[in-house]
mmCIF file of C-alpha atoms and ligand atoms in Angstrom:
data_model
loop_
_atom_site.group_PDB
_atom_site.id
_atom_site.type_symbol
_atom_site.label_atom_id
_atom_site.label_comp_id
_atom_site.label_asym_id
_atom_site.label_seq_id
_atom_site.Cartn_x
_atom_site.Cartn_y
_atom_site.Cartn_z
ATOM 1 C CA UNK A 144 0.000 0.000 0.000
ATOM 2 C CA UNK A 145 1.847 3.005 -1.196
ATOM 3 C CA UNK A 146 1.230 6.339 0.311
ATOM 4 C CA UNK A 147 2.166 9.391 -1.637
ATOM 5 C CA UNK A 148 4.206 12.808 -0.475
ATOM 6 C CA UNK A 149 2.533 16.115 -1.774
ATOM 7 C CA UNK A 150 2.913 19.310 -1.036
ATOM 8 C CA UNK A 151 3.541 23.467 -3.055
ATOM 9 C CA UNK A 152 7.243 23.576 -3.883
ATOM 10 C CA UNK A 153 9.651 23.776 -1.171
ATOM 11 C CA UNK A 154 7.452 22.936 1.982
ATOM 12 C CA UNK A 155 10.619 19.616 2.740
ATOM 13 C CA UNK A 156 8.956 16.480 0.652
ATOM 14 C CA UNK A 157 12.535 15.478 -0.318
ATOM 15 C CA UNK A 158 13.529 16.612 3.232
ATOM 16 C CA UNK A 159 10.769 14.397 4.714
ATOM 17 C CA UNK A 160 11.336 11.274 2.828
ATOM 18 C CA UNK A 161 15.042 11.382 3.550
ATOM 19 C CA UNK A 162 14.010 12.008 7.319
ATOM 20 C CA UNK A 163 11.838 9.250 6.574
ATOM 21 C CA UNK A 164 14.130 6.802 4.704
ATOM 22 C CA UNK A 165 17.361 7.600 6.621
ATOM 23 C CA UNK A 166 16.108 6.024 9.912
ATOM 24 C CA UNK A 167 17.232 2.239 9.937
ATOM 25 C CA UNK A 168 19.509 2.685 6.945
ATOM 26 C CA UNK A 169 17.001 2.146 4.376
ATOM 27 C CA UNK A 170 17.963 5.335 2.610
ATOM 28 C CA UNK A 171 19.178 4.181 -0.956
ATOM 29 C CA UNK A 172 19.454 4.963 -4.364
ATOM 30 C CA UNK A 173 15.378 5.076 -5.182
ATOM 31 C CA UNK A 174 16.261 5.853 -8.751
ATOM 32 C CA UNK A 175 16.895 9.559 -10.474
ATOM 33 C CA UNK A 176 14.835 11.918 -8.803
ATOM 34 C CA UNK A 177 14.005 13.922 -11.892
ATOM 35 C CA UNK A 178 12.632 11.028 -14.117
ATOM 36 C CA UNK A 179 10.650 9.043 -11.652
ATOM 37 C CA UNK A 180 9.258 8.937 -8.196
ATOM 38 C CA UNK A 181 11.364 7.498 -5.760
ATOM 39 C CA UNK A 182 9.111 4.558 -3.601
ATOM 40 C CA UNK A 183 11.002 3.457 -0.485
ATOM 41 C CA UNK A 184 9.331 0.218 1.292
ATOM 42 C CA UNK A 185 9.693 0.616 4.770
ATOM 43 C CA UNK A 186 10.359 -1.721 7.944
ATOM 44 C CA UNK A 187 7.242 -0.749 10.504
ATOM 45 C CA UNK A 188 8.936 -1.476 13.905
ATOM 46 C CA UNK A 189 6.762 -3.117 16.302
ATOM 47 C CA UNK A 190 8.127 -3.926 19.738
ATOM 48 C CA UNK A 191 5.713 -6.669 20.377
ATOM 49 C CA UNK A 192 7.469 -8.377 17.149
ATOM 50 C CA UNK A 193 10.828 -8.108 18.848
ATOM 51 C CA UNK A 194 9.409 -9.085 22.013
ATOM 52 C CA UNK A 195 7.924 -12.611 19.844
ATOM 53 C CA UNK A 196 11.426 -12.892 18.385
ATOM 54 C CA UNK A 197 12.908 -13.050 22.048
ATOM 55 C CA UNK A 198 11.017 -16.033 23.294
ATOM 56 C CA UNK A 199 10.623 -18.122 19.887
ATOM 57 C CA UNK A 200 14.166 -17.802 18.792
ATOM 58 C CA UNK A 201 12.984 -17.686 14.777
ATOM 59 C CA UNK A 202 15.340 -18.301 12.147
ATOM 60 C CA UNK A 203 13.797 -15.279 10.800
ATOM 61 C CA UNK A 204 11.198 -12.173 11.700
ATOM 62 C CA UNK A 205 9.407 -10.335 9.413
ATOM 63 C CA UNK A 206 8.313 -7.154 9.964
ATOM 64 C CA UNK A 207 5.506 -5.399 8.282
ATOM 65 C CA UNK A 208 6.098 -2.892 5.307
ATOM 66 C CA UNK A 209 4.705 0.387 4.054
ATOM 67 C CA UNK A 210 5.653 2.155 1.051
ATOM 68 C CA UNK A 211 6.385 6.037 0.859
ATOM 69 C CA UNK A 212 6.386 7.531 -2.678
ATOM 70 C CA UNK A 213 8.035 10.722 -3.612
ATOM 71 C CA UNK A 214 7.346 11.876 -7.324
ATOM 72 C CA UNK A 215 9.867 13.538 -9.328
ATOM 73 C CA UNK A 216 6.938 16.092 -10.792
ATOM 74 C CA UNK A 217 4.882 18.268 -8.244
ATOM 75 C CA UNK A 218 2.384 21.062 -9.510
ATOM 76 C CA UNK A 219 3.718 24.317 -9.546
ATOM 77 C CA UNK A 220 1.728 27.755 -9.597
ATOM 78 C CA UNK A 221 1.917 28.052 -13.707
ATOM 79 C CA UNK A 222 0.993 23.800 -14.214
ATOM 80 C CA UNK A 223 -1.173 22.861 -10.806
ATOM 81 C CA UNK A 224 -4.678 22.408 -13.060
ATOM 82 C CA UNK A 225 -2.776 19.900 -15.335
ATOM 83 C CA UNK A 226 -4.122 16.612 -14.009
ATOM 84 C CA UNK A 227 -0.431 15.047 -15.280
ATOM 85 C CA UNK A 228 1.371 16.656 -12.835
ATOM 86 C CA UNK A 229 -0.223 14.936 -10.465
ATOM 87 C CA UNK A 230 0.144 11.572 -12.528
ATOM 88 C CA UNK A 231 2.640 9.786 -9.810
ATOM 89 C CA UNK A 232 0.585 9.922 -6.782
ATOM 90 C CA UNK A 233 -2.797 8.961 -8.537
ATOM 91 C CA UNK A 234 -2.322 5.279 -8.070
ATOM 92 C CA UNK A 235 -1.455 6.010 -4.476
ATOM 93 C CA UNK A 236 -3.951 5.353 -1.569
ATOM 94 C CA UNK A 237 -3.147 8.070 0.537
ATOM 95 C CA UNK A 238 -1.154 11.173 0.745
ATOM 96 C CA UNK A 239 1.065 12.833 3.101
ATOM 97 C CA UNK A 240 0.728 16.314 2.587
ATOM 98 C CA UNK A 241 3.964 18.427 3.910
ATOM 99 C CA UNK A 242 2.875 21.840 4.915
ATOM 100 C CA UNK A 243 5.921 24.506 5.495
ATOM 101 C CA UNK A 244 6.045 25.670 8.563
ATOM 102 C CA UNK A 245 9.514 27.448 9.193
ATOM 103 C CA UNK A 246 11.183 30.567 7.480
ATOM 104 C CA UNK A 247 11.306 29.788 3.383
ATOM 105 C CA UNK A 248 14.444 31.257 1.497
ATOM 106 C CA UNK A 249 14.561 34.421 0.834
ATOM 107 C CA UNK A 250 12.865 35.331 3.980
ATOM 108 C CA UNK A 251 9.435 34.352 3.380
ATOM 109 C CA UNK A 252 7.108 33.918 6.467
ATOM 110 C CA UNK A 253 5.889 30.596 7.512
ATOM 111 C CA UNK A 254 1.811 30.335 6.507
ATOM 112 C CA UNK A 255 1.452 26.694 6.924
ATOM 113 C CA UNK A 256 -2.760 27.051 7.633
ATOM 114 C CA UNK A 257 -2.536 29.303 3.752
ATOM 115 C CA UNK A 258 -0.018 26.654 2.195
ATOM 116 C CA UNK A 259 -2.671 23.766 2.778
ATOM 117 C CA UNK A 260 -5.661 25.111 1.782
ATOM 118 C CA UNK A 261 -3.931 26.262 -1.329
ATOM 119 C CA UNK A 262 -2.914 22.783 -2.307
ATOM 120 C CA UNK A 263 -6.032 21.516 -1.039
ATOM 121 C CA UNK A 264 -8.098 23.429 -3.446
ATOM 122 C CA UNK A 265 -5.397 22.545 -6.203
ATOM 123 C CA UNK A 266 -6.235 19.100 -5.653
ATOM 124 C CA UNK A 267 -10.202 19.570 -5.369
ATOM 125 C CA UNK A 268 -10.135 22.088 -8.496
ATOM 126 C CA UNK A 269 -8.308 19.359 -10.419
ATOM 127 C CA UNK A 270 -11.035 17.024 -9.465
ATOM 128 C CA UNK A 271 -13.548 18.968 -10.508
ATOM 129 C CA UNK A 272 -12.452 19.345 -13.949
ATOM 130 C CA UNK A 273 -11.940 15.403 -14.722
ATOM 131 C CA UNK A 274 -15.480 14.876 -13.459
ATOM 132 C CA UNK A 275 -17.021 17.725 -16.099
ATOM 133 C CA UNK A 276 -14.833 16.630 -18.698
ATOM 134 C CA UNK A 277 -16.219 13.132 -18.086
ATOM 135 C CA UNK A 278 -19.835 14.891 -17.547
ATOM 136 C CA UNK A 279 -19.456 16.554 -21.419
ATOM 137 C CA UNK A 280 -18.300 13.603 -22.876
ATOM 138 C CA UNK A 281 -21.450 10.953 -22.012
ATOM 139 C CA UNK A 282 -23.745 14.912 -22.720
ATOM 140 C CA UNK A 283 -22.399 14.262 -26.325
ATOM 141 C CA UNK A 284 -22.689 10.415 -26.364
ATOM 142 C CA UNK A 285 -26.544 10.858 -25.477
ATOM 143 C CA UNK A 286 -26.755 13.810 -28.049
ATOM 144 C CA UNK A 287 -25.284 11.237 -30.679
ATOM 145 C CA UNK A 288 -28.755 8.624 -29.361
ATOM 146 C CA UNK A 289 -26.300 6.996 -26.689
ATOM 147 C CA UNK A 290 -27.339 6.382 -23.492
ATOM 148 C CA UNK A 291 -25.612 6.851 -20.815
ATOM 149 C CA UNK A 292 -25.085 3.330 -18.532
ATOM 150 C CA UNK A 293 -25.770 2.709 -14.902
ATOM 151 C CA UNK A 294 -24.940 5.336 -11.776
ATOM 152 C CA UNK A 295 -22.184 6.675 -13.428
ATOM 153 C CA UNK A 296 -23.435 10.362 -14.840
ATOM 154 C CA UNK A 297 -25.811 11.235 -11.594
ATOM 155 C CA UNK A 298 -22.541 10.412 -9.528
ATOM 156 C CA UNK A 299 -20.718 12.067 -11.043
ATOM 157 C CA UNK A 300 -23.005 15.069 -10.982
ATOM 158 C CA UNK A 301 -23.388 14.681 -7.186
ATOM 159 C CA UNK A 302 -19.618 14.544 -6.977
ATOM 160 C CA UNK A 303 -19.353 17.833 -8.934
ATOM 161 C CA UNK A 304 -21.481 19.194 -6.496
ATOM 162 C CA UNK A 305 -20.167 18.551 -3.690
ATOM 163 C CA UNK A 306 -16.646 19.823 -4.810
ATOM 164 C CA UNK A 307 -18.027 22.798 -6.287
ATOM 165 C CA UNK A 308 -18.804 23.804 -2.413
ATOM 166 C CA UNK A 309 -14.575 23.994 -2.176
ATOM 167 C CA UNK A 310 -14.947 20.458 0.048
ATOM 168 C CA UNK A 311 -13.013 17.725 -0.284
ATOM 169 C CA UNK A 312 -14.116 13.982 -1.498
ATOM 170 C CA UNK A 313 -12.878 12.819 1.137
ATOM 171 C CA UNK A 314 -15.359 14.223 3.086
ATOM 172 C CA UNK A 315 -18.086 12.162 1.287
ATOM 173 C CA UNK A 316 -17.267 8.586 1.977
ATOM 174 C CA UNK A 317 -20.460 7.012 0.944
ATOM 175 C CA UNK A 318 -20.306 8.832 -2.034
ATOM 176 C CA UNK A 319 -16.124 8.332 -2.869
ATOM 177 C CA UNK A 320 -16.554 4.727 -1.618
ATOM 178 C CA UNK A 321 -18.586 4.139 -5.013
ATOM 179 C CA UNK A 322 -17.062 1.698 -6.974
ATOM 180 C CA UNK A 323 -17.695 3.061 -10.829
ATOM 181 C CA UNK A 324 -15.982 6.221 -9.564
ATOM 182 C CA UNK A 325 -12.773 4.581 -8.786
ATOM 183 C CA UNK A 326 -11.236 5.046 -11.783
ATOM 184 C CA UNK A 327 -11.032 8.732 -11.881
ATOM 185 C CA UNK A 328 -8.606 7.941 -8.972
ATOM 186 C CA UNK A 329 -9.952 11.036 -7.431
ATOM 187 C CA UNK A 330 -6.996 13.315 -5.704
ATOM 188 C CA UNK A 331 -9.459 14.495 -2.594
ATOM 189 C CA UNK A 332 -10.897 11.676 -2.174
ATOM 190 C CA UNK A 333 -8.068 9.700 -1.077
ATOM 191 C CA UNK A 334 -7.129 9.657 2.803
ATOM 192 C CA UNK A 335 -4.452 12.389 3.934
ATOM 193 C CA UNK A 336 -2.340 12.828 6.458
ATOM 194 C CA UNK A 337 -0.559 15.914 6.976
ATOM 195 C CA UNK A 338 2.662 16.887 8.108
ATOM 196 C CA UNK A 339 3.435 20.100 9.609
ATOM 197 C CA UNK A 340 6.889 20.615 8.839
ATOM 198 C CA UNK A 341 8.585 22.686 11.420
ATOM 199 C CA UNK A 342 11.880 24.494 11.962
ATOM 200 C CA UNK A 343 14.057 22.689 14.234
ATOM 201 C CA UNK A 344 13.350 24.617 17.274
ATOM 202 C CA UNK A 345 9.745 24.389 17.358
ATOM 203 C CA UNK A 346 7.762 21.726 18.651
ATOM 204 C CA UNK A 347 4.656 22.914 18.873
ATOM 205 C CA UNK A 348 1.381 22.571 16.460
ATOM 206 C CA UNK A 349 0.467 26.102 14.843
ATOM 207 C CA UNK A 350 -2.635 27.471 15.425
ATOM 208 C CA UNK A 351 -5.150 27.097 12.496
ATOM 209 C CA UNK A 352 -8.664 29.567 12.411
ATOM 210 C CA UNK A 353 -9.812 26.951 9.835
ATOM 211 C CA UNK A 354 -8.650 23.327 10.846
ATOM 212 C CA UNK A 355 -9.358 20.414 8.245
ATOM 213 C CA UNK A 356 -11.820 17.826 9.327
ATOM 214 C CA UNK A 357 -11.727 14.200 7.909
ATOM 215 C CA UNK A 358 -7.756 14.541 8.102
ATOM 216 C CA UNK A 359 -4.897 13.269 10.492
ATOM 217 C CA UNK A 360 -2.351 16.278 11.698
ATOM 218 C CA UNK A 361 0.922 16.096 12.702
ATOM 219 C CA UNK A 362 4.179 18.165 13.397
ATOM 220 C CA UNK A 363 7.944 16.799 11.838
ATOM 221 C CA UNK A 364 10.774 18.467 12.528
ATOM 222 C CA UNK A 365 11.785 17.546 8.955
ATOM 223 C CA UNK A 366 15.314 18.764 8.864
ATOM 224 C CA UNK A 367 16.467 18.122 11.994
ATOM 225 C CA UNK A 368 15.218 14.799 12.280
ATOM 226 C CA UNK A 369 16.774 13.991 8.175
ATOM 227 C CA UNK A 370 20.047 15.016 10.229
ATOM 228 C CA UNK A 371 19.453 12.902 13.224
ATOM 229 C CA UNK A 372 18.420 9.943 10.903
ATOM 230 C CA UNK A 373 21.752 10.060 9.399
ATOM 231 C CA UNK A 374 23.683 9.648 12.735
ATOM 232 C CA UNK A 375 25.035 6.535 14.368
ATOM 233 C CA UNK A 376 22.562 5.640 17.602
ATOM 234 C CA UNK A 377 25.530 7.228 19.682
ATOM 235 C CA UNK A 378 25.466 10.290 18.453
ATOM 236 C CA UNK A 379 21.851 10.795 17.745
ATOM 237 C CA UNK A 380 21.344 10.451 21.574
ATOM 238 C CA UNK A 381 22.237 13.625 22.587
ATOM 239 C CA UNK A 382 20.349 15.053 19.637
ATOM 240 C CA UNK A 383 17.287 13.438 20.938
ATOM 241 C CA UNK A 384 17.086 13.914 24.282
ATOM 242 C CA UNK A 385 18.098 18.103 24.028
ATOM 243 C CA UNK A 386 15.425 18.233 20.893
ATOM 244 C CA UNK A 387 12.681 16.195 23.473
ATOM 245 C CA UNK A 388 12.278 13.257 20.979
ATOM 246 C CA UNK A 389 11.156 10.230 21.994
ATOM 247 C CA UNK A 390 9.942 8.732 18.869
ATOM 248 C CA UNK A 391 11.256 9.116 15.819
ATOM 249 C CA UNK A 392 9.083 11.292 12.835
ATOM 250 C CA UNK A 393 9.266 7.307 11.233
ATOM 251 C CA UNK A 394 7.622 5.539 13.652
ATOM 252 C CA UNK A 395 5.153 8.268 14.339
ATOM 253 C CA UNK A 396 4.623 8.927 10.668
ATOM 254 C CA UNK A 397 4.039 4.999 10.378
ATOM 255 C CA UNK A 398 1.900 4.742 13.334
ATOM 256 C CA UNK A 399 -0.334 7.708 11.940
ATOM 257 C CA UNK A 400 -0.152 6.131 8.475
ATOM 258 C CA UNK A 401 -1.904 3.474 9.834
ATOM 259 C CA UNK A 402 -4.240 4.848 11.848
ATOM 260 C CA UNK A 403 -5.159 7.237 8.689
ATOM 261 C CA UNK A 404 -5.539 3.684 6.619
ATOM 262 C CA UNK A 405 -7.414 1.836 9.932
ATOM 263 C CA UNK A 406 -4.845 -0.869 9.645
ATOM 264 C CA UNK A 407 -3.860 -3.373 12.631
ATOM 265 C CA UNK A 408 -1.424 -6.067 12.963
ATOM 266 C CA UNK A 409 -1.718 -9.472 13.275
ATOM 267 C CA UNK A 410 1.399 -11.734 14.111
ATOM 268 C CA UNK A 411 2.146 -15.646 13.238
ATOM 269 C CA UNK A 412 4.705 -18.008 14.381
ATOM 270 C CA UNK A 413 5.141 -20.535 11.528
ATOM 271 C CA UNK A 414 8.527 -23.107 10.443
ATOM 272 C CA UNK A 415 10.720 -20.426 12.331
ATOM 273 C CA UNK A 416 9.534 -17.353 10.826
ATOM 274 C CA UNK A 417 7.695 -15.013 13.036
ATOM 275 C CA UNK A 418 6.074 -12.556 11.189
ATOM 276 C CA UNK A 419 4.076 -9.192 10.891
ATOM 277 C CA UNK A 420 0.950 -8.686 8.726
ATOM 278 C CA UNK A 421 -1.169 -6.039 7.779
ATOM 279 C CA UNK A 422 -4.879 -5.545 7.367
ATOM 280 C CA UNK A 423 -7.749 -3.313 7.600
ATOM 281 C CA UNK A 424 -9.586 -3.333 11.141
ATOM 282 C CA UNK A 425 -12.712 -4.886 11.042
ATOM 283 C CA UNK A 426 -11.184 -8.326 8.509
ATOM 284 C CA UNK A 427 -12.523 -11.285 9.436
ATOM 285 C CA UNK A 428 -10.293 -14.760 9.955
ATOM 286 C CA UNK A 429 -11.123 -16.332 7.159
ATOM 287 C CA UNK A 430 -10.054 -13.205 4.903
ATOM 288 C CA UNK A 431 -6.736 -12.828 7.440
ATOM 289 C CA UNK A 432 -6.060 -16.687 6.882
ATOM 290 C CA UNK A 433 -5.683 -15.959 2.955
ATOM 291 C CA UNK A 434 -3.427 -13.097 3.514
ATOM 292 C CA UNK A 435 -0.940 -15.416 5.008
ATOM 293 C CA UNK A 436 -2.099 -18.380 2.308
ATOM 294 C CA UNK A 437 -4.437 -19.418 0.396
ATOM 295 C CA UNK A 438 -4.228 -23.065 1.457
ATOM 296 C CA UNK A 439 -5.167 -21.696 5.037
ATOM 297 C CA UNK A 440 -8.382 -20.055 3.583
ATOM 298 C CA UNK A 441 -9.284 -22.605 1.585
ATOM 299 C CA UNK A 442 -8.965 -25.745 4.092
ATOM 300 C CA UNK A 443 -9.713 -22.756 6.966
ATOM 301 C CA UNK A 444 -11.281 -24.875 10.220
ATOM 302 C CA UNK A 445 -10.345 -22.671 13.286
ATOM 303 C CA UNK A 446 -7.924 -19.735 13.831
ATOM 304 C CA UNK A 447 -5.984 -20.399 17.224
ATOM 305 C CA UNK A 448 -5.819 -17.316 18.728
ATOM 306 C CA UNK A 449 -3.823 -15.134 21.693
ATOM 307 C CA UNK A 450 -4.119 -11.703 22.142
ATOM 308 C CA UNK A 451 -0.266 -10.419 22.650
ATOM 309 C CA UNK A 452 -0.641 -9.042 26.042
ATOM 310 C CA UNK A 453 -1.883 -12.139 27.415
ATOM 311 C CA UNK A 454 0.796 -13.791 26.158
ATOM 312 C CA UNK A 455 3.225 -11.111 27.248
ATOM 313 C CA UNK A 456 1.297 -11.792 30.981
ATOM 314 C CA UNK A 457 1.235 -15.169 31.032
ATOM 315 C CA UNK A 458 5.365 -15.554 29.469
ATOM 316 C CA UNK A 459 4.935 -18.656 27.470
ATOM 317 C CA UNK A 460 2.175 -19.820 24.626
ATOM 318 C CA UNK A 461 1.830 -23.154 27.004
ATOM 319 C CA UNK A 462 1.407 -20.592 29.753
ATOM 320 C CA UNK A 463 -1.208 -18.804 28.336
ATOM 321 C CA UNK A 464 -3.050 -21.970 27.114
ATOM 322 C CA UNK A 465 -3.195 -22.998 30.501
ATOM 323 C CA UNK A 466 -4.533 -20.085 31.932
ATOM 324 C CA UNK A 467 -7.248 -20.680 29.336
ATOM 325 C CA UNK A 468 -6.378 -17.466 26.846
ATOM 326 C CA UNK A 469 -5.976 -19.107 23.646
ATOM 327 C CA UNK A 470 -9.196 -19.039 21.918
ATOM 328 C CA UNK A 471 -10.606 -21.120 18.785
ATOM 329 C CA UNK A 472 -12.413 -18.664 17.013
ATOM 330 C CA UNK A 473 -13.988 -19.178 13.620
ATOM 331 C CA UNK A 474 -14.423 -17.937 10.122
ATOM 332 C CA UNK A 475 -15.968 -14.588 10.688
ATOM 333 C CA UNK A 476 -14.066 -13.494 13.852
ATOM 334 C CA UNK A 477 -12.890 -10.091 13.574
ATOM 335 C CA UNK A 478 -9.163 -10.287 14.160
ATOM 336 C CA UNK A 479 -7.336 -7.726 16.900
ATOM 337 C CA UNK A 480 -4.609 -5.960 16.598
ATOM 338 C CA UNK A 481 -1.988 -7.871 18.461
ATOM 339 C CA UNK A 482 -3.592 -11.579 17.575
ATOM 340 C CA UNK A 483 -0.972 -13.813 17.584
ATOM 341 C CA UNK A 484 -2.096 -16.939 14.951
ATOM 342 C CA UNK A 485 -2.333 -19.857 14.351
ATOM 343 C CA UNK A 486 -4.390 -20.889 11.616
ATOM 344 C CA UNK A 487 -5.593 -24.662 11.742
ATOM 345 C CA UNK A 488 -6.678 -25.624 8.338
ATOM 346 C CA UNK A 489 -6.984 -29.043 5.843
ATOM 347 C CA UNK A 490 -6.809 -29.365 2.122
HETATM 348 N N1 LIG B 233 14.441 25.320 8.734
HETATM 349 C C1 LIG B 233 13.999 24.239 8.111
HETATM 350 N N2 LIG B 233 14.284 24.111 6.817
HETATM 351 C C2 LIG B 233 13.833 23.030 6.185
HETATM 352 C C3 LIG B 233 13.071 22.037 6.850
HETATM 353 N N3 LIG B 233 12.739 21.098 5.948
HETATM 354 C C4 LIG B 233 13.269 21.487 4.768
HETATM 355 N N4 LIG B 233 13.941 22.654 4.911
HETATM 356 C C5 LIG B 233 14.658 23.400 3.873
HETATM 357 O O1 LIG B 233 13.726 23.863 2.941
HETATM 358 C C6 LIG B 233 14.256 23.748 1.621
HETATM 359 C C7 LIG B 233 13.332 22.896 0.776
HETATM 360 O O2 LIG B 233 13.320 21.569 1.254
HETATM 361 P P1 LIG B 233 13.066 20.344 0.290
HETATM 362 O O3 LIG B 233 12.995 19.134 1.146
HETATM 363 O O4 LIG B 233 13.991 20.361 -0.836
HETATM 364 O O5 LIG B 233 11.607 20.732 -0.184
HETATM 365 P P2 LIG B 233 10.775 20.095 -1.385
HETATM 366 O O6 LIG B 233 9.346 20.229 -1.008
HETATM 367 O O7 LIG B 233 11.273 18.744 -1.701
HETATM 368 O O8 LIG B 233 11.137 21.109 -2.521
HETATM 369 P P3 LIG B 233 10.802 20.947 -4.101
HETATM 370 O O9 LIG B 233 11.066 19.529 -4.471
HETATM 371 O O10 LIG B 233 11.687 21.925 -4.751
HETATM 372 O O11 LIG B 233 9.377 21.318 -4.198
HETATM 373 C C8 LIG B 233 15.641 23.148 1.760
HETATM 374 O O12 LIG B 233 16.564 24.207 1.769
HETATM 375 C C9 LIG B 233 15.589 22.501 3.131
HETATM 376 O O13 LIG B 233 16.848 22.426 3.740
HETATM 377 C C10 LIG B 233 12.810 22.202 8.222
HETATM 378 O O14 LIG B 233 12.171 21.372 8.862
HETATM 379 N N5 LIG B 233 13.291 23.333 8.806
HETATM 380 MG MG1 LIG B 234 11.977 17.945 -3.558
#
């Protein structure tokens, strides 16, 4: 699931995703940045992982992944109604938005609430103009005796509606959730997060009169934490503790990423691999079962479950078995984040 980095020219997209990349090392070459967007998949740490590692001695752990895509091309002021510029993030899901909030070059003022709502209506103008250009088209198919097919034109006329009132898709689930309007891969309708990009003094969230809704906030300290990432753990110590961070942006960018996408982990312990998976909340067993294989959804008979913090209680699986916390659960069990398991199937 890729999530894509937008933002007006200069705001620190190349500054976040080196922040973002540099942390454990995975910084690398992600290709020419003028050609082609740069996509770097990234290791989501999870202590309870390392904590499963410790007492099942795997040959091998595998963490989770989540890819962050930085395109070469971003709208400027003279292109931003071209849809094309905005080609590389349309197959994304999401989109980090980096708003600048520190001192530009050449002096000029921080206006990080301004910034947003400038690319924001960027992004719903653009919309607006692929949905009447697809409006005009099926008007002069029905002119020429065709007739238009299914939901298609009246949602799209409800869409241009909606963003003609300066809102966001986004805000319209019911209505972006519509399957025959997926293809217009619809720039405000996907999920955002954005990041507040601060000067390296400054920890605190601006103010904002007019504060997004349907949107997840945060504040980086873009540069400074890029320059931390690049530092051995040694050095970067001292950095962290006299800047007051306790996470890195990474692993709070990650852990927002998935709250924006309402994913949840699930863990399994299987021929010395322990490993981390990722689905939406709310996915039953059965569905979980075929994200690990498709032999364990299609022979699926009972998903042997513990929840990690009973486990974590209790010490040991046997433990916890004992103590009566590992459950058989069926088919359409929602799974937790945190389930640990093990799926008991026959083909
Ligand atoms: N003070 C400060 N400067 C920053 C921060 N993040 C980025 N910068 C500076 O702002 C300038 C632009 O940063 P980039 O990361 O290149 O921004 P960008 O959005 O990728 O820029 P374009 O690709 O040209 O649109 C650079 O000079 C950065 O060093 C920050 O958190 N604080
Ligand atoms: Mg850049």
């Amino acid at each position: 699931m890729k999530l894509g980095l937008v933002g007006l020219p200069q705001s620190g997209k190349s500054t976040v995703f080196a922040a973002l990349t540099g942390v454990r090392g995975e910084k690398k070459d992600y290709g020419s940045p003028r050609a082609a967007p740069r996509i770097a998949p990234i290791t989501v740490a999870d202590e309870r992982l390392d904590f499963l590692t410790k007492i099942y001695n795997p040959k091998k752990t595998t963490y989770a992944k989540i890819e962050y895509l930085l395109p070469s091309e971003i709208p400027t002021s003279s292109s931003k109604s071209e849809r094309g510029v905005w080609n590389q993030v349309l197959p994304c899901y999401a989109l980090l938005h980096v708003v600048r909030n520190f001192e530009g070059s050449g002096g000029s003022p921080a206006a990080p609430e301004q910034e947003f709502w400038q690319l924001e209506e960027d992004m719903i103008l653009s919309d607006l103009v692929v949905a009447e250009k697809r409006i005009e088209r099926i008007e002069l198919d029905k002119k020429r005796g065709k007739k238009p097919e299914g939901e298609e034109f009246s949602l799209l006329k409800s869409c241009c509606e909606h963003l003609e009132t300066g809102h966001p898709l986004r805000r319209k689930p019911e209505l972006a959730s519509k399957q025959v309007l997926k293809g217009f891969t619809f720039l405000s309708a996907k999920p955002m997060l954005v990041i507040i990009n601060n000067d390296d003094e400054d920890e605190e969230a601006p103010e904002w009169d007019n504060r997004p809704e349907d949107v997840e906030m945060m504040v980086v300290r873009g540069r400074l934490e890029m320059d931390i990432s690049s530092m051995t753990p040694d050095e970067s110590e001292e950095f962290l503790e006299a800047y007051h961070i306790q996470e890195s942006a990474l692993d709070r960018v990650i852990k927002n990423s998935y709250k924006l996408l309402n994913r949840i982990s699930f863990f399994t312990v299987i021929s010395d691999e322990v490993r981390a998976w990722s689905i939406t909340a709310g996915t039953p067993a059965f569905e979980a079962a075929g994200t690990v294989h498709s032999d364990m959804q299609k022979g699926f008979i009972r998903a042997e479950t513990l929840a990690f913090e009973d486990l974590k209680t209790c010490g040991t699986f046997q433990e916890a078995k004992k103590a009566g916390l590992v459950r058989l659960e069926g088919k359409g069990y929602e799974v937790k984040d945190g389930d640990i398991i093990n799926f008991r199937f026959n083909i």
